[in-house]
Amino acid sequence: MTAKLPFTVSAPASSGNLGPGFDVLAMALSLRNTVQVRQGTGLVDVRGEGAGSLPTDATNLVARAFEQAAGTTIAAAGIDLRCTNTIPPARGLGSSTAAAACGLVAGWEYLEQEWDEDELFAALAVFDGHPDNAAACAHGGIVLCHDRPPVGDFPAELDVIPLGAADWIVPVAVIPDRELSTEQSRGVLPGSYSRHEVVQAIGAAGLLVGGLLGGAPELVESALETDVVHEPHRAALVPELAEARDAAHAGTEALGTTLSGAGPTVLVWSEQDGADQVVGAMAIEFPQATVLPLTIDPHGARLES
């Protein structure tokens, strides 16, 4: 049995790291890519972000993920994919994770195969290779992802701990009009860290989690700009981080700023009542960038209709 066509799936943007939570913390954001699966001949129609640059054949990431889940190509299945993207590619907003999630969910739905968030996360983490983004994209909200090594009789496992959606936070995205590859951004990171840096990183990540779970803005503010693992090393690649940080401190009551994933997008964290002020300040500071007030999306990838 295969599903009745057409049907539509969607998946959210995601921001990895959240400052001090390198490769561990992530959150889903209120930008979504949608994919309509309809009868066709194996074509991929890309609209919105990435139109004109993303592949429109079987090499498209959505099509490849569909094949992984369904065990057949879109051409052999007799379908076309209409991809409507609101997540800009190569900006540190999890566009590839969202595309892969849409493809996997579309493949399972095409087969009328039941699936859940944990199954999507497991498949997505392997297919996409970014477990933190995969966890946020599959589960929605803010998540903690732990790649647990084997201990005694317990095998290695990827654990996901949902931390809620923290609806009192407004992440204001400053999205530069340029791309930055994850490979380039990871290439500037050191191969090792001192004990002091490791201890500081653990403490800051714990402080951030405590603030998010407890609804304590003062703890979130204390944690956000204390990263020692990746942001200091990526600063030269993303000068917007320091510029946004200075502008936020000078003219707003923002909680802090973080690099979104590998960049170049910067998130300025605000409480709801200060979000308009932050948006205005960032629009003045970055006239060539896209400035978007977002919310933390409590929902992961899903069947829309």
PDB file of C-alpha atoms in Angstrom:
ATOM      1  CA  MET A   1       0.000   0.000   0.000  1.00  0.00           C
ATOM      2  CA  THR A   2       1.122   3.526  -0.772  1.00  0.00           C
ATOM      3  CA  ALA A   3      -0.345   6.822   0.368  1.00  0.00           C
ATOM      4  CA  LYS A   4      -3.015   8.773  -1.436  1.00  0.00           C
ATOM      5  CA  LEU A   5      -1.427  11.662  -3.330  1.00  0.00           C
ATOM      6  CA  PRO A   6      -0.840  14.514  -2.954  1.00  0.00           C
ATOM      7  CA  PHE A   7       0.304  15.015   0.630  1.00  0.00           C
ATOM      8  CA  THR A   8       2.541  17.587   2.315  1.00  0.00           C
ATOM      9  CA  VAL A   9       5.228  17.307   4.996  1.00  0.00           C
ATOM     10  CA  SER A  10       7.234  20.008   6.757  1.00  0.00           C
ATOM     11  CA  ALA A  11      10.284  20.412   8.987  1.00  0.00           C
ATOM     12  CA  PRO A  12      11.583  23.343  11.056  1.00  0.00           C
ATOM     13  CA  ALA A  13      14.808  25.281  10.954  1.00  0.00           C
ATOM     14  CA  SER A  14      17.177  24.588  13.820  1.00  0.00           C
ATOM     15  CA  SER A  15      20.005  26.371  15.595  1.00  0.00           C
ATOM     16  CA  GLY A  16      22.789  24.261  17.017  1.00  0.00           C
ATOM     17  CA  ASN A  17      25.150  24.913  19.938  1.00  0.00           C
ATOM     18  CA  LEU A  18      23.216  27.790  21.573  1.00  0.00           C
ATOM     19  CA  GLY A  19      26.487  29.368  22.641  1.00  0.00           C
ATOM     20  CA  PRO A  20      28.150  27.133  25.248  1.00  0.00           C
ATOM     21  CA  GLY A  21      26.340  23.914  24.264  1.00  0.00           C
ATOM     22  CA  PHE A  22      28.648  22.945  21.398  1.00  0.00           C
ATOM     23  CA  ASP A  23      27.300  19.879  19.540  1.00  0.00           C
ATOM     24  CA  VAL A  24      24.967  19.218  22.505  1.00  0.00           C
ATOM     25  CA  LEU A  25      22.232  21.866  22.629  1.00  0.00           C
ATOM     26  CA  ALA A  26      19.917  22.951  19.824  1.00  0.00           C
ATOM     27  CA  MET A  27      16.485  24.411  19.247  1.00  0.00           C
ATOM     28  CA  ALA A  28      13.857  24.348  16.519  1.00  0.00           C
ATOM     29  CA  LEU A  29      12.933  27.714  15.030  1.00  0.00           C
ATOM     30  CA  SER A  30       9.768  29.057  13.433  1.00  0.00           C
ATOM     31  CA  LEU A  31      10.953  28.821   9.836  1.00  0.00           C
ATOM     32  CA  ARG A  32       9.700  25.738   7.972  1.00  0.00           C
ATOM     33  CA  ASN A  33      10.420  24.032   4.700  1.00  0.00           C
ATOM     34  CA  THR A  34       7.486  22.168   3.170  1.00  0.00           C
ATOM     35  CA  VAL A  35       7.467  19.404   0.576  1.00  0.00           C
ATOM     36  CA  GLN A  36       4.401  18.401  -1.398  1.00  0.00           C
ATOM     37  CA  VAL A  37       4.529  14.844  -2.720  1.00  0.00           C
ATOM     38  CA  ARG A  38       2.399  14.420  -5.825  1.00  0.00           C
ATOM     39  CA  GLN A  39       2.034  12.168  -8.820  1.00  0.00           C
ATOM     40  CA  GLY A  40       4.739  12.773 -11.389  1.00  0.00           C
ATOM     41  CA  THR A  41       7.844  11.578 -13.186  1.00  0.00           C
ATOM     42  CA  GLY A  42      10.660  12.131 -10.701  1.00  0.00           C
ATOM     43  CA  LEU A  43      11.066  15.917 -10.844  1.00  0.00           C
ATOM     44  CA  VAL A  44      12.006  18.235  -7.971  1.00  0.00           C
ATOM     45  CA  ASP A  45      10.581  21.765  -8.029  1.00  0.00           C
ATOM     46  CA  VAL A  46      12.424  24.118  -5.659  1.00  0.00           C
ATOM     47  CA  ARG A  47      10.725  27.380  -4.695  1.00  0.00           C
ATOM     48  CA  GLY A  48      11.765  30.105  -2.286  1.00  0.00           C
ATOM     49  CA  GLU A  49      15.180  29.865  -0.648  1.00  0.00           C
ATOM     50  CA  GLY A  50      17.699  27.949  -2.751  1.00  0.00           C
ATOM     51  CA  ALA A  51      15.668  28.167  -5.958  1.00  0.00           C
ATOM     52  CA  GLY A  52      18.091  28.228  -8.861  1.00  0.00           C
ATOM     53  CA  SER A  53      20.975  26.755  -6.866  1.00  0.00           C
ATOM     54  CA  LEU A  54      19.662  23.544  -5.285  1.00  0.00           C
ATOM     55  CA  PRO A  55      19.431  20.410  -7.477  1.00  0.00           C
ATOM     56  CA  THR A  56      16.121  19.642  -9.162  1.00  0.00           C
ATOM     57  CA  ASP A  57      16.770  15.969  -9.860  1.00  0.00           C
ATOM     58  CA  ALA A  58      17.414  12.781  -7.896  1.00  0.00           C
ATOM     59  CA  THR A  59      20.552  14.293  -6.324  1.00  0.00           C
ATOM     60  CA  ASN A  60      18.426  16.757  -4.355  1.00  0.00           C
ATOM     61  CA  LEU A  61      18.766  16.079  -0.625  1.00  0.00           C
ATOM     62  CA  VAL A  62      15.016  15.663  -0.161  1.00  0.00           C
ATOM     63  CA  ALA A  63      14.906  13.119  -2.986  1.00  0.00           C
ATOM     64  CA  ARG A  64      17.876  11.203  -1.584  1.00  0.00           C
ATOM     65  CA  ALA A  65      16.327  11.053   1.870  1.00  0.00           C
ATOM     66  CA  PHE A  66      13.024   9.905   0.350  1.00  0.00           C
ATOM     67  CA  GLU A  67      14.870   7.079  -1.398  1.00  0.00           C
ATOM     68  CA  GLN A  68      16.559   6.124   1.880  1.00  0.00           C
ATOM     69  CA  ALA A  69      13.199   5.870   3.663  1.00  0.00           C
ATOM     70  CA  ALA A  70      11.039   4.432   0.890  1.00  0.00           C
ATOM     71  CA  GLY A  71      13.608   2.129  -0.704  1.00  0.00           C
ATOM     72  CA  THR A  72      12.841   3.493  -4.154  1.00  0.00           C
ATOM     73  CA  THR A  73      13.645   6.583  -6.188  1.00  0.00           C
ATOM     74  CA  ILE A  74      11.091   9.304  -6.756  1.00  0.00           C
ATOM     75  CA  ALA A  75      11.087   8.432 -10.468  1.00  0.00           C
ATOM     76  CA  ALA A  76      10.365   4.763  -9.796  1.00  0.00           C
ATOM     77  CA  ALA A  77       7.688   5.769  -7.304  1.00  0.00           C
ATOM     78  CA  GLY A  78       6.062   7.959  -9.952  1.00  0.00           C
ATOM     79  CA  ILE A  79       6.118  11.127  -7.879  1.00  0.00           C
ATOM     80  CA  ASP A  80       7.345  14.710  -8.039  1.00  0.00           C
ATOM     81  CA  LEU A  81       8.487  16.794  -5.075  1.00  0.00           C
ATOM     82  CA  ARG A  82       7.511  20.446  -4.749  1.00  0.00           C
ATOM     83  CA  CYS A  83       9.876  21.984  -2.184  1.00  0.00           C
ATOM     84  CA  THR A  84       8.899  25.370  -0.764  1.00  0.00           C
ATOM     85  CA  ASN A  85      11.788  26.657   1.323  1.00  0.00           C
ATOM     86  CA  THR A  86      11.823  29.447   3.885  1.00  0.00           C
ATOM     87  CA  ILE A  87      15.120  28.334   5.468  1.00  0.00           C
ATOM     88  CA  PRO A  88      18.107  29.907   3.668  1.00  0.00           C
ATOM     89  CA  PRO A  89      20.824  27.349   2.862  1.00  0.00           C
ATOM     90  CA  ALA A  90      24.337  27.429   4.333  1.00  0.00           C
ATOM     91  CA  ARG A  91      23.451  30.028   6.964  1.00  0.00           C
ATOM     92  CA  GLY A  92      23.679  27.910  10.122  1.00  0.00           C
ATOM     93  CA  LEU A  93      19.924  27.355  10.343  1.00  0.00           C
ATOM     94  CA  GLY A  94      19.767  23.618   9.698  1.00  0.00           C
ATOM     95  CA  SER A  95      18.493  23.786   6.122  1.00  0.00           C
ATOM     96  CA  SER A  96      20.076  20.466   5.176  1.00  0.00           C
ATOM     97  CA  THR A  97      18.658  18.804   8.284  1.00  0.00           C
ATOM     98  CA  ALA A  98      15.181  20.095   7.478  1.00  0.00           C
ATOM     99  CA  ALA A  99      15.480  18.907   3.877  1.00  0.00           C
ATOM    100  CA  ALA A 100      16.568  15.447   4.976  1.00  0.00           C
ATOM    101  CA  ALA A 101      13.781  15.299   7.562  1.00  0.00           C
ATOM    102  CA  CYS A 102      11.196  16.193   4.923  1.00  0.00           C
ATOM    103  CA  GLY A 103      12.541  13.477   2.644  1.00  0.00           C
ATOM    104  CA  LEU A 104      12.551  10.789   5.327  1.00  0.00           C
ATOM    105  CA  VAL A 105       9.056  11.633   6.546  1.00  0.00           C
ATOM    106  CA  ALA A 106       7.803  11.803   2.961  1.00  0.00           C
ATOM    107  CA  GLY A 107       9.251   8.364   2.264  1.00  0.00           C
ATOM    108  CA  TRP A 108       7.636   6.790   5.298  1.00  0.00           C
ATOM    109  CA  GLU A 109       4.318   8.499   4.649  1.00  0.00           C
ATOM    110  CA  TYR A 110       4.432   7.355   1.019  1.00  0.00           C
ATOM    111  CA  LEU A 111       4.698   3.769   2.281  1.00  0.00           C
ATOM    112  CA  GLU A 112       2.048   4.495   4.931  1.00  0.00           C
ATOM    113  CA  GLN A 113       4.626   3.381   7.468  1.00  0.00           C
ATOM    114  CA  GLU A 114       4.170   4.493  11.059  1.00  0.00           C
ATOM    115  CA  TRP A 115       6.999   6.530  12.575  1.00  0.00           C
ATOM    116  CA  ASP A 116       7.659   8.635  15.645  1.00  0.00           C
ATOM    117  CA  GLU A 117      10.044  11.376  16.748  1.00  0.00           C
ATOM    118  CA  ASP A 118      12.641   8.968  18.117  1.00  0.00           C
ATOM    119  CA  GLU A 119      12.735   6.944  14.903  1.00  0.00           C
ATOM    120  CA  LEU A 120      13.049  10.107  12.845  1.00  0.00           C
ATOM    121  CA  PHE A 121      15.857  11.375  15.056  1.00  0.00           C
ATOM    122  CA  ALA A 122      17.801   8.113  14.805  1.00  0.00           C
ATOM    123  CA  ALA A 123      17.515   7.991  11.011  1.00  0.00           C
ATOM    124  CA  LEU A 124      18.135  11.704  10.590  1.00  0.00           C
ATOM    125  CA  ALA A 125      21.237  11.763  12.794  1.00  0.00           C
ATOM    126  CA  VAL A 126      22.823   9.050  10.649  1.00  0.00           C
ATOM    127  CA  PHE A 127      21.690  10.455   7.304  1.00  0.00           C
ATOM    128  CA  ASP A 128      22.452  14.115   8.043  1.00  0.00           C
ATOM    129  CA  GLY A 129      25.396  13.723  10.410  1.00  0.00           C
ATOM    130  CA  HIS A 130      24.419  16.533  12.801  1.00  0.00           C
ATOM    131  CA  PRO A 131      22.763  14.927  15.856  1.00  0.00           C
ATOM    132  CA  ASP A 132      22.040  18.215  17.651  1.00  0.00           C
ATOM    133  CA  ASN A 133      20.184  19.711  14.692  1.00  0.00           C
ATOM    134  CA  ALA A 134      18.553  16.340  14.020  1.00  0.00           C
ATOM    135  CA  ALA A 135      17.221  16.190  17.578  1.00  0.00           C
ATOM    136  CA  ALA A 136      15.701  19.675  17.379  1.00  0.00           C
ATOM    137  CA  CYS A 137      14.264  19.057  13.917  1.00  0.00           C
ATOM    138  CA  ALA A 138      12.687  15.751  14.953  1.00  0.00           C
ATOM    139  CA  HIS A 139      11.408  16.694  18.407  1.00  0.00           C
ATOM    140  CA  GLY A 140      10.896  20.453  18.200  1.00  0.00           C
ATOM    141  CA  GLY A 141      11.606  22.849  21.062  1.00  0.00           C
ATOM    142  CA  ILE A 142      14.960  22.997  22.815  1.00  0.00           C
ATOM    143  CA  VAL A 143      16.848  19.734  23.127  1.00  0.00           C
ATOM    144  CA  LEU A 144      19.949  18.328  24.743  1.00  0.00           C
ATOM    145  CA  CYS A 145      21.642  15.622  22.687  1.00  0.00           C
ATOM    146  CA  HIS A 146      24.243  13.278  24.173  1.00  0.00           C
ATOM    147  CA  ASP A 147      26.338  10.816  22.184  1.00  0.00           C
ATOM    148  CA  ARG A 148      26.743   8.249  24.951  1.00  0.00           C
ATOM    149  CA  PRO A 149      29.725   5.882  24.621  1.00  0.00           C
ATOM    150  CA  PRO A 150      29.418   2.195  25.563  1.00  0.00           C
ATOM    151  CA  VAL A 151      29.650   1.614  29.310  1.00  0.00           C
ATOM    152  CA  GLY A 152      29.745  -1.923  30.682  1.00  0.00           C
ATOM    153  CA  ASP A 153      26.769  -3.839  29.320  1.00  0.00           C
ATOM    154  CA  PHE A 154      25.188  -0.678  27.914  1.00  0.00           C
ATOM    155  CA  PRO A 155      25.816  -0.043  24.190  1.00  0.00           C
ATOM    156  CA  ALA A 156      26.606   3.325  22.665  1.00  0.00           C
ATOM    157  CA  GLU A 157      23.493   5.401  22.141  1.00  0.00           C
ATOM    158  CA  LEU A 158      22.344   8.861  21.133  1.00  0.00           C
ATOM    159  CA  ASP A 159      20.202  10.278  23.923  1.00  0.00           C
ATOM    160  CA  VAL A 160      17.798  13.189  23.462  1.00  0.00           C
ATOM    161  CA  ILE A 161      16.369  15.158  26.371  1.00  0.00           C
ATOM    162  CA  PRO A 162      13.584  17.631  25.463  1.00  0.00           C
ATOM    163  CA  LEU A 163      13.902  20.879  27.420  1.00  0.00           C
ATOM    164  CA  GLY A 164      10.622  22.528  26.413  1.00  0.00           C
ATOM    165  CA  ALA A 165      10.003  25.472  24.118  1.00  0.00           C
ATOM    166  CA  ALA A 166      10.787  28.453  26.413  1.00  0.00           C
ATOM    167  CA  ASP A 167       8.062  30.580  24.845  1.00  0.00           C
ATOM    168  CA  TRP A 168       9.246  33.622  26.786  1.00  0.00           C
ATOM    169  CA  ILE A 169      12.340  33.829  24.565  1.00  0.00           C
ATOM    170  CA  VAL A 170      12.367  35.537  21.162  1.00  0.00           C
ATOM    171  CA  PRO A 171      15.441  34.613  19.090  1.00  0.00           C
ATOM    172  CA  VAL A 172      16.043  37.475  16.662  1.00  0.00           C
ATOM    173  CA  ALA A 173      17.947  36.120  13.672  1.00  0.00           C
ATOM    174  CA  VAL A 174      20.466  38.297  11.844  1.00  0.00           C
ATOM    175  CA  ILE A 175      20.971  36.455   8.547  1.00  0.00           C
ATOM    176  CA  PRO A 176      23.845  37.799   6.410  1.00  0.00           C
ATOM    177  CA  ASP A 177      23.539  37.748   2.643  1.00  0.00           C
ATOM    178  CA  ARG A 178      26.327  35.207   2.246  1.00  0.00           C
ATOM    179  CA  GLU A 179      26.917  31.521   2.805  1.00  0.00           C
ATOM    180  CA  LEU A 180      29.407  29.771   5.094  1.00  0.00           C
ATOM    181  CA  SER A 181      29.981  26.043   4.851  1.00  0.00           C
ATOM    182  CA  THR A 182      30.032  23.885   7.955  1.00  0.00           C
ATOM    183  CA  GLU A 183      33.322  22.381   6.767  1.00  0.00           C
ATOM    184  CA  GLN A 184      35.013  25.778   6.607  1.00  0.00           C
ATOM    185  CA  SER A 185      33.624  26.840   9.969  1.00  0.00           C
ATOM    186  CA  ARG A 186      34.658  23.593  11.670  1.00  0.00           C
ATOM    187  CA  GLY A 187      38.084  23.822  10.078  1.00  0.00           C
ATOM    188  CA  VAL A 188      39.127  26.719  12.314  1.00  0.00           C
ATOM    189  CA  LEU A 189      38.430  24.865  15.571  1.00  0.00           C
ATOM    190  CA  PRO A 190      41.381  23.590  17.628  1.00  0.00           C
ATOM    191  CA  GLY A 191      42.066  19.896  18.015  1.00  0.00           C
ATOM    192  CA  SER A 192      42.175  20.010  21.811  1.00  0.00           C
ATOM    193  CA  TYR A 193      41.208  22.178  24.773  1.00  0.00           C
ATOM    194  CA  SER A 194      42.691  22.837  28.197  1.00  0.00           C
ATOM    195  CA  ARG A 195      41.165  21.459  31.368  1.00  0.00           C
ATOM    196  CA  HIS A 196      40.160  24.984  32.358  1.00  0.00           C
ATOM    197  CA  GLU A 197      38.314  25.463  29.067  1.00  0.00           C
ATOM    198  CA  VAL A 198      36.515  22.134  29.426  1.00  0.00           C
ATOM    199  CA  VAL A 199      35.383  22.954  32.960  1.00  0.00           C
ATOM    200  CA  GLN A 200      34.227  26.406  31.896  1.00  0.00           C
ATOM    201  CA  ALA A 201      32.287  24.946  28.963  1.00  0.00           C
ATOM    202  CA  ILE A 202      30.525  22.356  31.131  1.00  0.00           C
ATOM    203  CA  GLY A 203      29.582  24.973  33.697  1.00  0.00           C
ATOM    204  CA  ALA A 204      28.241  27.427  31.126  1.00  0.00           C
ATOM    205  CA  ALA A 205      26.169  24.775  29.359  1.00  0.00           C
ATOM    206  CA  GLY A 206      24.711  23.653  32.680  1.00  0.00           C
ATOM    207  CA  LEU A 207      23.904  27.243  33.609  1.00  0.00           C
ATOM    208  CA  LEU A 208      22.100  27.757  30.303  1.00  0.00           C
ATOM    209  CA  VAL A 209      20.057  24.575  30.700  1.00  0.00           C
ATOM    210  CA  GLY A 210      19.133  25.573  34.242  1.00  0.00           C
ATOM    211  CA  GLY A 211      18.007  28.992  33.082  1.00  0.00           C
ATOM    212  CA  LEU A 212      15.931  27.580  30.239  1.00  0.00           C
ATOM    213  CA  LEU A 213      14.244  24.944  32.397  1.00  0.00           C
ATOM    214  CA  GLY A 214      13.650  27.346  35.267  1.00  0.00           C
ATOM    215  CA  GLY A 215      12.477  30.277  33.165  1.00  0.00           C
ATOM    216  CA  ALA A 216      15.285  32.346  34.665  1.00  0.00           C
ATOM    217  CA  PRO A 217      16.451  35.059  32.247  1.00  0.00           C
ATOM    218  CA  GLU A 218      19.281  36.117  34.536  1.00  0.00           C
ATOM    219  CA  LEU A 219      20.848  32.645  34.286  1.00  0.00           C
ATOM    220  CA  VAL A 220      20.396  32.528  30.519  1.00  0.00           C
ATOM    221  CA  GLU A 221      22.022  35.951  30.238  1.00  0.00           C
ATOM    222  CA  SER A 222      24.945  34.820  32.403  1.00  0.00           C
ATOM    223  CA  ALA A 223      25.568  31.782  30.206  1.00  0.00           C
ATOM    224  CA  LEU A 224      25.036  32.908  26.627  1.00  0.00           C
ATOM    225  CA  GLU A 225      28.247  34.778  25.841  1.00  0.00           C
ATOM    226  CA  THR A 226      30.699  32.615  27.775  1.00  0.00           C
ATOM    227  CA  ASP A 227      31.515  29.986  25.148  1.00  0.00           C
ATOM    228  CA  VAL A 228      35.183  29.023  24.829  1.00  0.00           C
ATOM    229  CA  VAL A 229      34.858  26.048  22.473  1.00  0.00           C
ATOM    230  CA  HIS A 230      33.796  27.437  19.097  1.00  0.00           C
ATOM    231  CA  GLU A 231      32.653  31.065  19.017  1.00  0.00           C
ATOM    232  CA  PRO A 232      36.042  32.684  19.761  1.00  0.00           C
ATOM    233  CA  HIS A 233      37.643  30.639  16.980  1.00  0.00           C
ATOM    234  CA  ARG A 234      34.902  31.370  14.442  1.00  0.00           C
ATOM    235  CA  ALA A 235      34.784  35.097  15.170  1.00  0.00           C
ATOM    236  CA  ALA A 236      37.106  35.966  12.291  1.00  0.00           C
ATOM    237  CA  LEU A 237      34.826  34.136   9.849  1.00  0.00           C
ATOM    238  CA  VAL A 238      31.711  35.816  11.223  1.00  0.00           C
ATOM    239  CA  PRO A 239      32.452  39.450  12.168  1.00  0.00           C
ATOM    240  CA  GLU A 240      28.696  39.949  12.526  1.00  0.00           C
ATOM    241  CA  LEU A 241      28.825  38.121  15.865  1.00  0.00           C
ATOM    242  CA  ALA A 242      30.921  40.802  17.578  1.00  0.00           C
ATOM    243  CA  GLU A 243      29.037  43.586  15.798  1.00  0.00           C
ATOM    244  CA  ALA A 244      25.661  42.223  16.883  1.00  0.00           C
ATOM    245  CA  ARG A 245      26.944  41.712  20.405  1.00  0.00           C
ATOM    246  CA  ASP A 246      28.150  45.321  20.633  1.00  0.00           C
ATOM    247  CA  ALA A 247      24.908  46.693  19.186  1.00  0.00           C
ATOM    248  CA  ALA A 248      22.803  44.564  21.518  1.00  0.00           C
ATOM    249  CA  HIS A 249      24.686  45.689  24.608  1.00  0.00           C
ATOM    250  CA  ALA A 250      24.721  49.335  23.560  1.00  0.00           C
ATOM    251  CA  GLY A 251      21.074  49.869  22.770  1.00  0.00           C
ATOM    252  CA  THR A 252      18.869  46.979  23.903  1.00  0.00           C
ATOM    253  CA  GLU A 253      18.015  44.783  26.855  1.00  0.00           C
ATOM    254  CA  ALA A 254      18.877  41.602  24.968  1.00  0.00           C
ATOM    255  CA  LEU A 255      19.901  38.571  26.996  1.00  0.00           C
ATOM    256  CA  GLY A 256      22.863  37.870  24.739  1.00  0.00           C
ATOM    257  CA  THR A 257      23.983  36.734  21.323  1.00  0.00           C
ATOM    258  CA  THR A 258      25.052  33.381  19.909  1.00  0.00           C
ATOM    259  CA  LEU A 259      26.328  32.082  16.626  1.00  0.00           C
ATOM    260  CA  SER A 260      23.664  29.896  15.039  1.00  0.00           C
ATOM    261  CA  GLY A 261      25.265  26.566  14.256  1.00  0.00           C
ATOM    262  CA  ALA A 262      28.377  27.097  12.154  1.00  0.00           C
ATOM    263  CA  GLY A 263      27.193  30.565  11.112  1.00  0.00           C
ATOM    264  CA  PRO A 264      27.036  33.078   9.621  1.00  0.00           C
ATOM    265  CA  THR A 265      23.589  33.699  11.154  1.00  0.00           C
ATOM    266  CA  VAL A 266      23.651  35.318  14.589  1.00  0.00           C
ATOM    267  CA  LEU A 267      20.826  34.945  17.103  1.00  0.00           C
ATOM    268  CA  VAL A 268      20.123  37.799  19.494  1.00  0.00           C
ATOM    269  CA  TRP A 269      18.184  36.381  22.425  1.00  0.00           C
ATOM    270  CA  SER A 270      15.459  38.610  23.825  1.00  0.00           C
ATOM    271  CA  GLU A 271      12.552  38.390  26.184  1.00  0.00           C
ATOM    272  CA  GLN A 272       9.206  39.089  24.537  1.00  0.00           C
ATOM    273  CA  ASP A 273       8.794  42.639  25.794  1.00  0.00           C
ATOM    274  CA  GLY A 274      12.180  43.703  24.419  1.00  0.00           C
ATOM    275  CA  ALA A 275      12.033  41.995  21.032  1.00  0.00           C
ATOM    276  CA  ASP A 276      10.882  45.013  18.999  1.00  0.00           C
ATOM    277  CA  GLN A 277      13.773  47.042  20.366  1.00  0.00           C
ATOM    278  CA  VAL A 278      16.233  44.316  19.392  1.00  0.00           C
ATOM    279  CA  VAL A 279      14.793  43.997  15.888  1.00  0.00           C
ATOM    280  CA  GLY A 280      15.084  47.752  15.369  1.00  0.00           C
ATOM    281  CA  ALA A 281      18.666  47.894  16.597  1.00  0.00           C
ATOM    282  CA  MET A 282      19.746  44.973  14.421  1.00  0.00           C
ATOM    283  CA  ALA A 283      18.012  46.402  11.347  1.00  0.00           C
ATOM    284  CA  ILE A 284      19.988  49.627  11.780  1.00  0.00           C
ATOM    285  CA  GLU A 285      23.270  47.805  12.418  1.00  0.00           C
ATOM    286  CA  PHE A 286      22.844  45.346   9.524  1.00  0.00           C
ATOM    287  CA  PRO A 287      20.980  47.070   6.671  1.00  0.00           C
ATOM    288  CA  GLN A 288      22.132  44.439   4.156  1.00  0.00           C
ATOM    289  CA  ALA A 289      21.107  41.459   6.301  1.00  0.00           C
ATOM    290  CA  THR A 290      17.716  39.882   6.895  1.00  0.00           C
ATOM    291  CA  VAL A 291      16.537  40.463  10.467  1.00  0.00           C
ATOM    292  CA  LEU A 292      13.760  38.138  11.628  1.00  0.00           C
ATOM    293  CA  PRO A 293      12.117  37.864  15.049  1.00  0.00           C
ATOM    294  CA  LEU A 294      11.469  34.143  15.472  1.00  0.00           C
ATOM    295  CA  THR A 295       9.966  31.855  18.065  1.00  0.00           C
ATOM    296  CA  ILE A 296      11.115  28.489  19.330  1.00  0.00           C
ATOM    297  CA  ASP A 297       8.981  25.998  17.400  1.00  0.00           C
ATOM    298  CA  PRO A 298       7.586  23.349  19.763  1.00  0.00           C
ATOM    299  CA  HIS A 299       6.905  20.990  16.858  1.00  0.00           C
ATOM    300  CA  GLY A 300       9.319  18.866  14.881  1.00  0.00           C
ATOM    301  CA  ALA A 301       8.933  17.493  11.370  1.00  0.00           C
ATOM    302  CA  ARG A 302       5.391  16.379  10.623  1.00  0.00           C
ATOM    303  CA  LEU A 303       2.741  15.443   8.101  1.00  0.00           C
ATOM    304  CA  GLU A 304       0.754  18.576   7.276  1.00  0.00           C
ATOM    305  CA  SER A 305      -1.976  17.148   5.078  1.00  0.00           C
TER     306      SER A 305
END
